[in-house]
Structures are given as structure tokens and as C-alpha cells.
mmCIF file with all atom_site columns, C-alpha atoms in Angstrom:
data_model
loop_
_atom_site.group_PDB
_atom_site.id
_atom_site.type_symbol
_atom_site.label_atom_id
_atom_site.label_alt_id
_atom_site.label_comp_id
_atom_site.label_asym_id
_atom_site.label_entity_id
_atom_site.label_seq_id
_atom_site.pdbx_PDB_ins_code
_atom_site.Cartn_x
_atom_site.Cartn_y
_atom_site.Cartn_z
_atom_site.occupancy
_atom_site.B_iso_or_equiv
_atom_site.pdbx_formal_charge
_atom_site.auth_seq_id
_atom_site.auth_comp_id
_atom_site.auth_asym_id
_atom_site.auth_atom_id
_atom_site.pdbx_PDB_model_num
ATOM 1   C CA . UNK A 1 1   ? 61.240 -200.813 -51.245 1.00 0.00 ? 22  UNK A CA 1
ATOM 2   C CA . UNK A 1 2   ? 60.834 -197.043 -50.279 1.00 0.00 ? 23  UNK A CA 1
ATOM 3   C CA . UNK A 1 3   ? 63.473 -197.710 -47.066 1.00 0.00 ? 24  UNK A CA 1
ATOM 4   C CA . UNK A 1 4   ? 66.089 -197.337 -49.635 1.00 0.00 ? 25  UNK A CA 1
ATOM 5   C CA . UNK A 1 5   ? 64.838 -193.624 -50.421 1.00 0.00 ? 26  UNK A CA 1
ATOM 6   C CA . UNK A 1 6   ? 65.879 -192.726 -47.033 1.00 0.00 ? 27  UNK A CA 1
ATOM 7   C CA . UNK A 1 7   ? 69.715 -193.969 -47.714 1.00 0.00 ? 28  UNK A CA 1
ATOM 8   C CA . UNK A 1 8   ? 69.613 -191.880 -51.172 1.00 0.00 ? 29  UNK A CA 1
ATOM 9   C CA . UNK A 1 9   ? 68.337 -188.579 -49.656 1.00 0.00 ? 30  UNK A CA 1
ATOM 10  C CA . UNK A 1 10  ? 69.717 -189.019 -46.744 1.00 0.00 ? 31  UNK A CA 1
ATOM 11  C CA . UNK A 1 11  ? 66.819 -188.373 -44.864 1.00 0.00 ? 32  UNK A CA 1
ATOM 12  C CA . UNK A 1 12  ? 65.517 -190.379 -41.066 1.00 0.00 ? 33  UNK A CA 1
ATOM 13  C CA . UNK A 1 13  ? 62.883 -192.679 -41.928 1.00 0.00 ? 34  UNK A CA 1
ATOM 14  C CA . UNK A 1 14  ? 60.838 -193.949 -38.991 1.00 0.00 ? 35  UNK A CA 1
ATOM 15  C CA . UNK A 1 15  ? 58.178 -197.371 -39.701 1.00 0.00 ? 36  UNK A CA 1
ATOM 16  C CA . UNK A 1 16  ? 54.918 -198.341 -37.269 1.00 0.00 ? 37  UNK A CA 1
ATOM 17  C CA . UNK A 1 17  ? 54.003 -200.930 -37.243 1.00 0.00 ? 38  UNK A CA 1
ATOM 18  C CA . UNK A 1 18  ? 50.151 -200.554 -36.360 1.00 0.00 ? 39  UNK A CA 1
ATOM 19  C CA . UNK A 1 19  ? 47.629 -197.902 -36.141 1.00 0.00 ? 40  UNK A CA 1
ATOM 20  C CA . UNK A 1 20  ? 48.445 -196.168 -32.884 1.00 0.00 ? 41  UNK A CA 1
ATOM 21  C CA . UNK A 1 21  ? 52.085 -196.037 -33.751 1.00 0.00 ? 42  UNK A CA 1
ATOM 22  C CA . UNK A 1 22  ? 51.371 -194.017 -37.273 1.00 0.00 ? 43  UNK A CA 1
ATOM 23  C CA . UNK A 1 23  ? 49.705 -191.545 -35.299 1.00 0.00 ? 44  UNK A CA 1
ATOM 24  C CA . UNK A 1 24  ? 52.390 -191.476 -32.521 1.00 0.00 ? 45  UNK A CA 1
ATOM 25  C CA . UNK A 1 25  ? 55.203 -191.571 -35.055 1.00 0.00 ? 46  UNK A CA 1
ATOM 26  C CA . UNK A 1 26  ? 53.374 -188.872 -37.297 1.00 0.00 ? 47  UNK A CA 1
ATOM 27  C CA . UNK A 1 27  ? 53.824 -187.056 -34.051 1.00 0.00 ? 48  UNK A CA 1
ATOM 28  C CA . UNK A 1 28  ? 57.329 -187.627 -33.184 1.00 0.00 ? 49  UNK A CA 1
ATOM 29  C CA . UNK A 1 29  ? 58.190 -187.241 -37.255 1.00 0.00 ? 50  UNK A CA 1
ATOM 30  C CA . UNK A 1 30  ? 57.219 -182.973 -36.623 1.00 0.00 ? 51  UNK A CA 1
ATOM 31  C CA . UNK A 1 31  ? 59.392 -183.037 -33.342 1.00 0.00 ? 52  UNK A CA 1
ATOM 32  C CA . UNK A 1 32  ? 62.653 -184.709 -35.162 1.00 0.00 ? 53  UNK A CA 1
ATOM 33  C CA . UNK A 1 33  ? 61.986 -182.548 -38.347 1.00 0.00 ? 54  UNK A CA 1
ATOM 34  C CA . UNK A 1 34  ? 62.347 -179.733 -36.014 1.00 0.00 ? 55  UNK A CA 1
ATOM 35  C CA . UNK A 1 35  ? 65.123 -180.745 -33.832 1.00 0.00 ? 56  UNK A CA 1
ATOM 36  C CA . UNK A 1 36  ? 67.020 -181.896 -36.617 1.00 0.00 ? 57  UNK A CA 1
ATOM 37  C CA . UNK A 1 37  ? 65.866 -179.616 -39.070 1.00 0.00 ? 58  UNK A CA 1
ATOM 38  C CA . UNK A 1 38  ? 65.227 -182.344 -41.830 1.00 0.00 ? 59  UNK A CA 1
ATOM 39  C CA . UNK A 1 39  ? 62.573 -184.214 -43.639 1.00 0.00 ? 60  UNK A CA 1
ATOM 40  C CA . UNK A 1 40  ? 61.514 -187.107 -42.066 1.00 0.00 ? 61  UNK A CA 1
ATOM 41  C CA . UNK A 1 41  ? 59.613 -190.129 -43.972 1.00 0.00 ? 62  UNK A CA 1
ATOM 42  C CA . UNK A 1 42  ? 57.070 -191.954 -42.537 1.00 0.00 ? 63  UNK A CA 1
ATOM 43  C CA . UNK A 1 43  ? 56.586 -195.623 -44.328 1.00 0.00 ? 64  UNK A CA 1
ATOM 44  C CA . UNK A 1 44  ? 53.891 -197.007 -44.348 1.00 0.00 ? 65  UNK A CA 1
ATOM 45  C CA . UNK A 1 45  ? 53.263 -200.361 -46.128 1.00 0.00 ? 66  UNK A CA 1
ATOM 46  C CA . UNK A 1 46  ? 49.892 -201.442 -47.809 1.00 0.00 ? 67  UNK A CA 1
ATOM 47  C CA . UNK A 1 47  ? 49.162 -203.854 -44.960 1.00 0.00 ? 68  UNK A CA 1
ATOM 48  C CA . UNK A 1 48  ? 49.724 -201.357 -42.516 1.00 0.00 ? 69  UNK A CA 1
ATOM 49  C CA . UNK A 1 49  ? 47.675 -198.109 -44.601 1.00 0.00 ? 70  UNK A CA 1
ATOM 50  C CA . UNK A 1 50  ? 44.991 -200.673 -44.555 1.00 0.00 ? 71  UNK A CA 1
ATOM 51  C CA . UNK A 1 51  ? 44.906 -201.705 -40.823 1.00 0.00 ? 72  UNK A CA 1
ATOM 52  C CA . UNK A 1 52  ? 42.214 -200.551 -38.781 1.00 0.00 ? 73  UNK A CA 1
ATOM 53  C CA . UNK A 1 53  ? 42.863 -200.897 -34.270 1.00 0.00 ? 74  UNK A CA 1
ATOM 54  C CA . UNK A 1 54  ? 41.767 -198.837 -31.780 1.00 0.00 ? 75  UNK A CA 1
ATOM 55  C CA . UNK A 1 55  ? 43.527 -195.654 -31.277 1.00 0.00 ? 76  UNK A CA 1
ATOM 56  C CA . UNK A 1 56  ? 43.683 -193.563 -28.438 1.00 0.00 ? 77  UNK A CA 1
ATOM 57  C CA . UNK A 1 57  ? 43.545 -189.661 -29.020 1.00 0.00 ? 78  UNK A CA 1
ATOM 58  C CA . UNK A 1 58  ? 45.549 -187.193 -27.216 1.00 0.00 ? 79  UNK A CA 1
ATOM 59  C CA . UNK A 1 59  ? 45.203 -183.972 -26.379 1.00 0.00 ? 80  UNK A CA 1
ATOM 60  C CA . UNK A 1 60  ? 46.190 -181.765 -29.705 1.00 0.00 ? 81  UNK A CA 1
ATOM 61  C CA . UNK A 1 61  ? 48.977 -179.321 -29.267 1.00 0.00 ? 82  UNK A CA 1
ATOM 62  C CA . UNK A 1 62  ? 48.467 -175.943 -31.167 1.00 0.00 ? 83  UNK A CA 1
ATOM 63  C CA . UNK A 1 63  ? 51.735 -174.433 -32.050 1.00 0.00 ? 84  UNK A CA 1
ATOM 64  C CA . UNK A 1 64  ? 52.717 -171.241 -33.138 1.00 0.00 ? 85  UNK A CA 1
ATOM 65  C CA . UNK A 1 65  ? 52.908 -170.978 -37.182 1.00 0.00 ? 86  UNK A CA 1
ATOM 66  C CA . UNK A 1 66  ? 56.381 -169.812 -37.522 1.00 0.00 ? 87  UNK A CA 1
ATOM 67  C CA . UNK A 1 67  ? 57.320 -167.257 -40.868 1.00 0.00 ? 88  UNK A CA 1
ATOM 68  C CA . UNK A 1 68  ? 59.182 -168.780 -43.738 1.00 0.00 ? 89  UNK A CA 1
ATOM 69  C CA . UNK A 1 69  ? 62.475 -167.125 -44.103 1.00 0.00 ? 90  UNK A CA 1
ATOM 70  C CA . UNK A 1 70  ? 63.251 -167.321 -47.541 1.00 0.00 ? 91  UNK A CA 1
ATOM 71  C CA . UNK A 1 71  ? 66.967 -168.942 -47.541 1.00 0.00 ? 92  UNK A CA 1
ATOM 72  C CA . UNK A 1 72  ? 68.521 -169.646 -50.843 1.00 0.00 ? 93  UNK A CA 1
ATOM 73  C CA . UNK A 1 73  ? 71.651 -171.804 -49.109 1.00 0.00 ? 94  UNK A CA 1
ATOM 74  C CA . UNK A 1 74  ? 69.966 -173.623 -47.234 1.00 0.00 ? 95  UNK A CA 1
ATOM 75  C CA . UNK A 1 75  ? 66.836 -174.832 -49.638 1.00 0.00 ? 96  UNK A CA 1
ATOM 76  C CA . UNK A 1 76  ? 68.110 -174.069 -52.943 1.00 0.00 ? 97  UNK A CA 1
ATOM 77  C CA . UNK A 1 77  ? 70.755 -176.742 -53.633 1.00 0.00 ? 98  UNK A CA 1
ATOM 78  C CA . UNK A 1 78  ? 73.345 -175.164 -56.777 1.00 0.00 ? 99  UNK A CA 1
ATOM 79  C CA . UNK A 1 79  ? 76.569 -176.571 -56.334 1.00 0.00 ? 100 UNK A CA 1
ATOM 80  C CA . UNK A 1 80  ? 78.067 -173.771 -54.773 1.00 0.00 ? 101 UNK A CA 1
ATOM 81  C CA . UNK A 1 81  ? 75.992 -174.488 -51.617 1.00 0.00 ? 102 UNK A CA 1
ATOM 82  C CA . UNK A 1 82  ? 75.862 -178.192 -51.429 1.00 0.00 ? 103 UNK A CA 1
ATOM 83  C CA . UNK A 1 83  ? 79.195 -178.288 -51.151 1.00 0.00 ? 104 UNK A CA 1
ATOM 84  C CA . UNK A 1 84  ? 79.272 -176.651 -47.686 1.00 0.00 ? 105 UNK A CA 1
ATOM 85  C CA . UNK A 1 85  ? 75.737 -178.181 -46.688 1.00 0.00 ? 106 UNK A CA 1
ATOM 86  C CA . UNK A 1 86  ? 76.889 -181.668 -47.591 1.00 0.00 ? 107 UNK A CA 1
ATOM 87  C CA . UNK A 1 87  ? 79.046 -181.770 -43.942 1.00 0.00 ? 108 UNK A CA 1
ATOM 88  C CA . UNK A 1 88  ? 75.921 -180.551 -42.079 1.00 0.00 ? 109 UNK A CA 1
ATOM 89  C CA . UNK A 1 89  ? 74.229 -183.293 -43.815 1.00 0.00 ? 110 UNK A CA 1
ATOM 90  C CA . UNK A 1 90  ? 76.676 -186.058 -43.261 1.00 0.00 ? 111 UNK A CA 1
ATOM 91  C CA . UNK A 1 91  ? 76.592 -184.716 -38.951 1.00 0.00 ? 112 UNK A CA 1
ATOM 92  C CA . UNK A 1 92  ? 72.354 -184.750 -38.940 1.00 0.00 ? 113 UNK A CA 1
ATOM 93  C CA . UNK A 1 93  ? 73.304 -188.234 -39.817 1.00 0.00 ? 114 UNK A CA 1
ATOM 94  C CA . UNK A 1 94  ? 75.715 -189.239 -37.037 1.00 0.00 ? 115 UNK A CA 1
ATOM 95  C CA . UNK A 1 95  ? 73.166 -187.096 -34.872 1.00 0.00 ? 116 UNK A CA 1
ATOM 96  C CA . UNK A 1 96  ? 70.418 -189.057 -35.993 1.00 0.00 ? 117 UNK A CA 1
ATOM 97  C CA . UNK A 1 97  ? 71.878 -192.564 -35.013 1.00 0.00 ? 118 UNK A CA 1
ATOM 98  C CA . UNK A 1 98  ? 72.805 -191.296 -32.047 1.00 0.00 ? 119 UNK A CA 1
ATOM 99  C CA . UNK A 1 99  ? 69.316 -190.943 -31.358 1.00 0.00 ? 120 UNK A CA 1
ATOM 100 C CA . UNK A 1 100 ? 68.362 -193.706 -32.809 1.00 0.00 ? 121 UNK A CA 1
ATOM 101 C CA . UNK A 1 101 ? 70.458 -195.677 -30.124 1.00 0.00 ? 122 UNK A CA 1
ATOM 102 C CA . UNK A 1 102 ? 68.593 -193.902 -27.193 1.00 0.00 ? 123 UNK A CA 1
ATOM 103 C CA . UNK A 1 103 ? 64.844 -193.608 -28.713 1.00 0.00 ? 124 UNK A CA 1
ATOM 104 C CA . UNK A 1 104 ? 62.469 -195.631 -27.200 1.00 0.00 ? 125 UNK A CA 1
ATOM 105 C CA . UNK A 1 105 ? 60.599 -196.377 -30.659 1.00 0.00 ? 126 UNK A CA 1
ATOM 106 C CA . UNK A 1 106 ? 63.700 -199.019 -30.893 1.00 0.00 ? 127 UNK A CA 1
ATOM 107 C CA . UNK A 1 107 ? 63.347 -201.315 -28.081 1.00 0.00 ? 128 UNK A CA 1
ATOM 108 C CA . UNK A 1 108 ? 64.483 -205.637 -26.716 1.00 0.00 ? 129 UNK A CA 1
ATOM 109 C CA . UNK A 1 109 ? 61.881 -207.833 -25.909 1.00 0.00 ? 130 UNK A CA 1
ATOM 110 C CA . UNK A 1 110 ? 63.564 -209.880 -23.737 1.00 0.00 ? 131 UNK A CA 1
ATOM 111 C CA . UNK A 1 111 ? 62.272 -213.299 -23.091 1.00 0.00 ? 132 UNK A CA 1
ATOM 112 C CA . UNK A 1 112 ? 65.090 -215.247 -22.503 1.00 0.00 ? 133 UNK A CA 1
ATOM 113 C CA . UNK A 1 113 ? 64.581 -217.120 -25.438 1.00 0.00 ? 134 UNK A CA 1
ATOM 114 C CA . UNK A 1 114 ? 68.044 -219.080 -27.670 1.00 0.00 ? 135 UNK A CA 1
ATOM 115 C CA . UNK A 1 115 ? 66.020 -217.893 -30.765 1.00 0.00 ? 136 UNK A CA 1
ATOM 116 C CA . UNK A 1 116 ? 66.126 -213.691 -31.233 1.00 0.00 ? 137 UNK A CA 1
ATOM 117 C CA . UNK A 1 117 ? 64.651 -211.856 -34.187 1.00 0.00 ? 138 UNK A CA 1
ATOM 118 C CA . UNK A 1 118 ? 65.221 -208.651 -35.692 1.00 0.00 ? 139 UNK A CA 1
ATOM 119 C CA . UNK A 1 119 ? 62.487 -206.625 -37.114 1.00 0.00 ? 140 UNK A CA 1
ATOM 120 C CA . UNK A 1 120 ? 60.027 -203.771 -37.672 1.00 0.00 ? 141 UNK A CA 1
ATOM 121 C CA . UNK A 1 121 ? 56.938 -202.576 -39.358 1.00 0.00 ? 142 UNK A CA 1
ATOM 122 C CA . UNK A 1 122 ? 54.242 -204.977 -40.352 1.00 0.00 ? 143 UNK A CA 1
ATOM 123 C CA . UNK A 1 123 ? 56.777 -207.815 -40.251 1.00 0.00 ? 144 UNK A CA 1
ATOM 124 C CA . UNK A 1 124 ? 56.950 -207.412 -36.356 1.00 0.00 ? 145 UNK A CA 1
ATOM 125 C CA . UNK A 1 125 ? 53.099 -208.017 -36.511 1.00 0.00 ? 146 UNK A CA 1
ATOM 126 C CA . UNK A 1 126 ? 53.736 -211.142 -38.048 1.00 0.00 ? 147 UNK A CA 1
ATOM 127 C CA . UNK A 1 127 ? 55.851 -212.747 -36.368 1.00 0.00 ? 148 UNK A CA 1
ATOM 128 C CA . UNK A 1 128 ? 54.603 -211.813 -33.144 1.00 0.00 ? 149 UNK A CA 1
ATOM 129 C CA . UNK A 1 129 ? 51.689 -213.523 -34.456 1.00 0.00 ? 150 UNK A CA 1
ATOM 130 C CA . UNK A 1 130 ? 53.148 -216.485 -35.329 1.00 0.00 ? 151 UNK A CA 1
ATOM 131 C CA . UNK A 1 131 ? 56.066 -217.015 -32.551 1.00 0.00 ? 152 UNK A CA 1
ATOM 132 C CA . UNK A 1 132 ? 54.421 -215.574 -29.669 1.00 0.00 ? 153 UNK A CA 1
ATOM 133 C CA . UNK A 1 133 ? 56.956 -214.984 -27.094 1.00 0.00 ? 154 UNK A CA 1
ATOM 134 C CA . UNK A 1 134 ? 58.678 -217.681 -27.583 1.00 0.00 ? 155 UNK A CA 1
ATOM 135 C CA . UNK A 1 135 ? 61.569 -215.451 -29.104 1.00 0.00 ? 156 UNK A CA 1
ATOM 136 C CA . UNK A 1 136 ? 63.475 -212.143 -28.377 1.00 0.00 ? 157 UNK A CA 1
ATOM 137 C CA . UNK A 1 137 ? 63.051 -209.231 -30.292 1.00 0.00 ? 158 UNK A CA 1
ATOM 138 C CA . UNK A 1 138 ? 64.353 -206.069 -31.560 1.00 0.00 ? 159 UNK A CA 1
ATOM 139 C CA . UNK A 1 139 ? 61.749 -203.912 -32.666 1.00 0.00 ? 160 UNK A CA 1
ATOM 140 C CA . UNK A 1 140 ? 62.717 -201.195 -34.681 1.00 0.00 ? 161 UNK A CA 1
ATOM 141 C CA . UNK A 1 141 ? 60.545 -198.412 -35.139 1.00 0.00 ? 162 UNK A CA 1
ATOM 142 C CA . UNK A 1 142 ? 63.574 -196.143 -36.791 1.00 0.00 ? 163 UNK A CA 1
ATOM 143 C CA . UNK A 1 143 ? 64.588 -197.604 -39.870 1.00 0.00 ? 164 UNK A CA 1
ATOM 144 C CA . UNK A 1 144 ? 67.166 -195.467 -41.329 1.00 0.00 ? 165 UNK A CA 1
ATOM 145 C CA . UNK A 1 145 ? 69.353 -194.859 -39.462 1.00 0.00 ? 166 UNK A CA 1
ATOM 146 C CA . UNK A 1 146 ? 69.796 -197.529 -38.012 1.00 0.00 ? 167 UNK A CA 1
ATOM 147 C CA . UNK A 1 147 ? 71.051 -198.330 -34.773 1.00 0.00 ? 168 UNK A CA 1
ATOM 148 C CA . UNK A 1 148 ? 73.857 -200.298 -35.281 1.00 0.00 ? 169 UNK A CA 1
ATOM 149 C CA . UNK A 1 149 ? 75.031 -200.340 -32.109 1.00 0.00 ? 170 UNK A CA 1
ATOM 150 C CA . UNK A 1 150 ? 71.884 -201.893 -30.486 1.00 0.00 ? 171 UNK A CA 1
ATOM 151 C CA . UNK A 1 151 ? 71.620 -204.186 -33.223 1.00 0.00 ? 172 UNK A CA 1
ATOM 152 C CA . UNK A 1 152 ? 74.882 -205.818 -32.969 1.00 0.00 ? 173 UNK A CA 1
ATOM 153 C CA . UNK A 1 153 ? 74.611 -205.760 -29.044 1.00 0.00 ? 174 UNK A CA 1
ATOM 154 C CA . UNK A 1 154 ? 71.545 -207.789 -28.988 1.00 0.00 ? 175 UNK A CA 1
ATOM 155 C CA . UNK A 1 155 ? 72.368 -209.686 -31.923 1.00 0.00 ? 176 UNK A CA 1
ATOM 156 C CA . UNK A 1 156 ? 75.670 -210.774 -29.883 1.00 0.00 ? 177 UNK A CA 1
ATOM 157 C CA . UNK A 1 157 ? 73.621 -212.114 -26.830 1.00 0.00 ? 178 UNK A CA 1
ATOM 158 C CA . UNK A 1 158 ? 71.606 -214.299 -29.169 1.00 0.00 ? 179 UNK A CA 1
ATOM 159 C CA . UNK A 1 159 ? 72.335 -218.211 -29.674 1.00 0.00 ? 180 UNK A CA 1
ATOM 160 C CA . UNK A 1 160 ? 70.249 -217.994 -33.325 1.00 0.00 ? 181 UNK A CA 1
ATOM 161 C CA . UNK A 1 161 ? 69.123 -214.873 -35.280 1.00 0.00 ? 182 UNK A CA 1
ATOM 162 C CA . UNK A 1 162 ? 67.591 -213.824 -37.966 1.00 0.00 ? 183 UNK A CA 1
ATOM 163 C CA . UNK A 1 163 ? 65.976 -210.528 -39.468 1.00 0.00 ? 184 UNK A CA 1
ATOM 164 C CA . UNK A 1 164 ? 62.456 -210.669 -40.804 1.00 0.00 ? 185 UNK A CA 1
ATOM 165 C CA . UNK A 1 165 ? 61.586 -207.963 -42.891 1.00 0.00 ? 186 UNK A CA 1
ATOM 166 C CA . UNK A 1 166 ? 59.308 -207.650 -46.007 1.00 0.00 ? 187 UNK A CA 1
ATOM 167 C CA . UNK A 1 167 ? 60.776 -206.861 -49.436 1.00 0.00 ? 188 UNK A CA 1
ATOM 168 C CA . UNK A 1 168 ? 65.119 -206.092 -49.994 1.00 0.00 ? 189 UNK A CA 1
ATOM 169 C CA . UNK A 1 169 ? 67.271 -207.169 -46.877 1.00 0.00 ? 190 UNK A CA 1
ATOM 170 C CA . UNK A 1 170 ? 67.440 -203.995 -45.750 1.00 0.00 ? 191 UNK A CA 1
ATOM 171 C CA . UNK A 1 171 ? 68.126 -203.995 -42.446 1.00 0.00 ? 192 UNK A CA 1
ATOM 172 C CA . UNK A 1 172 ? 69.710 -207.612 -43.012 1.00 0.00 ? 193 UNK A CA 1
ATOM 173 C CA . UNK A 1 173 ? 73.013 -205.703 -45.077 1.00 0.00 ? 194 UNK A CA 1
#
């Protein structure tokens, strides 16, 4: 389960969970690599590399290539500069779920439903399929970090829950 590459390196991983969303998260992947300066993974599952939908294009943004600055402490990780770089890595993190708890790629469907669910990716696709809107949701489109915050506040409204998700119980622990 490549989600738990994003715990070991540390690193925001963000999870569509059709074809309109892997271009719009390819998209907002540049704008938090830049804001954040960080990697940022994009998963994509076989189910959802192999999905075909109609996709609406944008209008393409041309940016300005910027220079590389050749930076030894920041890139180059010998021990005497992780040390330092580990605290800026540990506060991207806190940054980054504070995002997370604001971004509108993690978002309720509220239906008033007793039943709510907990999901993302593909796994959202299926079981919108198969329970309609006959449940809540949490959609997450960020999976690591994770929201915690919005996931315990909707999972506190909810009568029954569960988490649906393909693979370890990532999101579940």
C-alpha cells in the first residue's frame, strides 16, 4: 500500500478518485509542492490509472522556469544537515494538516443519514455505487496527512461508521 510511503518520507500524499480529479490534483500537487516546498505524491491505484470519464480541460498556465540554486543543506541530506532540517520537516507537517482541515479536496456529504462512511480514492467510487445516498460521507482527497480533526468531528455526529478503504487500514488506525 504506497499510502504508507507518505508516513515514511514524510511527504503530503493527495488520492482522486476519478479522472478529472488526477488532473485537478496533478494541478494542485505543483501549487502545494511550491507553497510548501516539498514533494508531493500523487496515488493512483490500478482501477483508477485504468479509468477512462470525461474530462474537462482548462486553460494551461505557463509559468516562469525558475534557476536551480544548487543548495547542499537543503537537498543533500549528511547528518550534519538533517539534524537542523528534521524541525522544518516535522512544521511542513503540522502546516500540512492544517491545510488539510481547510482544503476543499476533503469534504461531508451530508445526507442526514444514521449510517456515515469514511473514505477516498477508488473506494469512494464504490461505495457511492453501491449505497447511493443513502449514507454520509467523508471524502478524502488528502490522504496523508490526514485531517484528524474533520475526521473525528464527523465521525462524532454519526450513529454507525465505518471506513472503507482498499488494501492496510490506513486511514482506519
Amino acid at each position: 500500500d504506497s499510502r504508507n510511503y507518505a508516513i515514511a518520507a514524510k511527504l503530503p500524499m493527495l488520492e482522486p478518485a476519478d479522472s478529472t480529479e488526477c488532473r485537478d490534483f496533478t494541478m494542485l500537487a505543483y501549487e502545494l509542492s511550491e507553497t510548501f516546498d516539498t514533494p508531493v505524491i500523487l496515488r493512483l491505484s490500478t482501477r483508477i490509472s485504468h479509468s477512462r470519464s470525461v474530462v474537462e480541460l482548462g486553460a494551461r498556465k505557463d509559468l516562469e522556469l525558475r534557476p536551480y540554486e544548487k543548495n547542499p543543506q537543503k537537498n543533500v541530506m549528511l547528518p550534519a544537515f538533517a539534524k537542523p532540517k528534521h524541525m522544518a520537516v516535522e512544521q511542513r507537517l503540522l502546516n500540512l494538516t492544517e491545510w488539510a482541515e481547510k482544503a476543499g479536496i476533503n469534504y461531508v456529504e451530508d445526507h442526514g443519514a444514521k449510517v456515515s462512511v469514511i473514505t477516498s480514492g477508488i473506494s469512494y467510487q464504490y461505495v457511492k455505487e453501491a449505497m447511493g445516498d443513502s449514507v454520509n460521507y467523508l471524502k478524502l482527497g488528502m490522504a496523508y496527512p490526514l485531517p484528524e480533526k474533520l475526521i473525528l468531528d464527523f465521525a462524532a455526529k454519526a450513529e454507525t461508521g465505518y471506513v472503507v478503504e482498499e488494501l492496510d487500514d490506513f486511514i482506519e488506525t
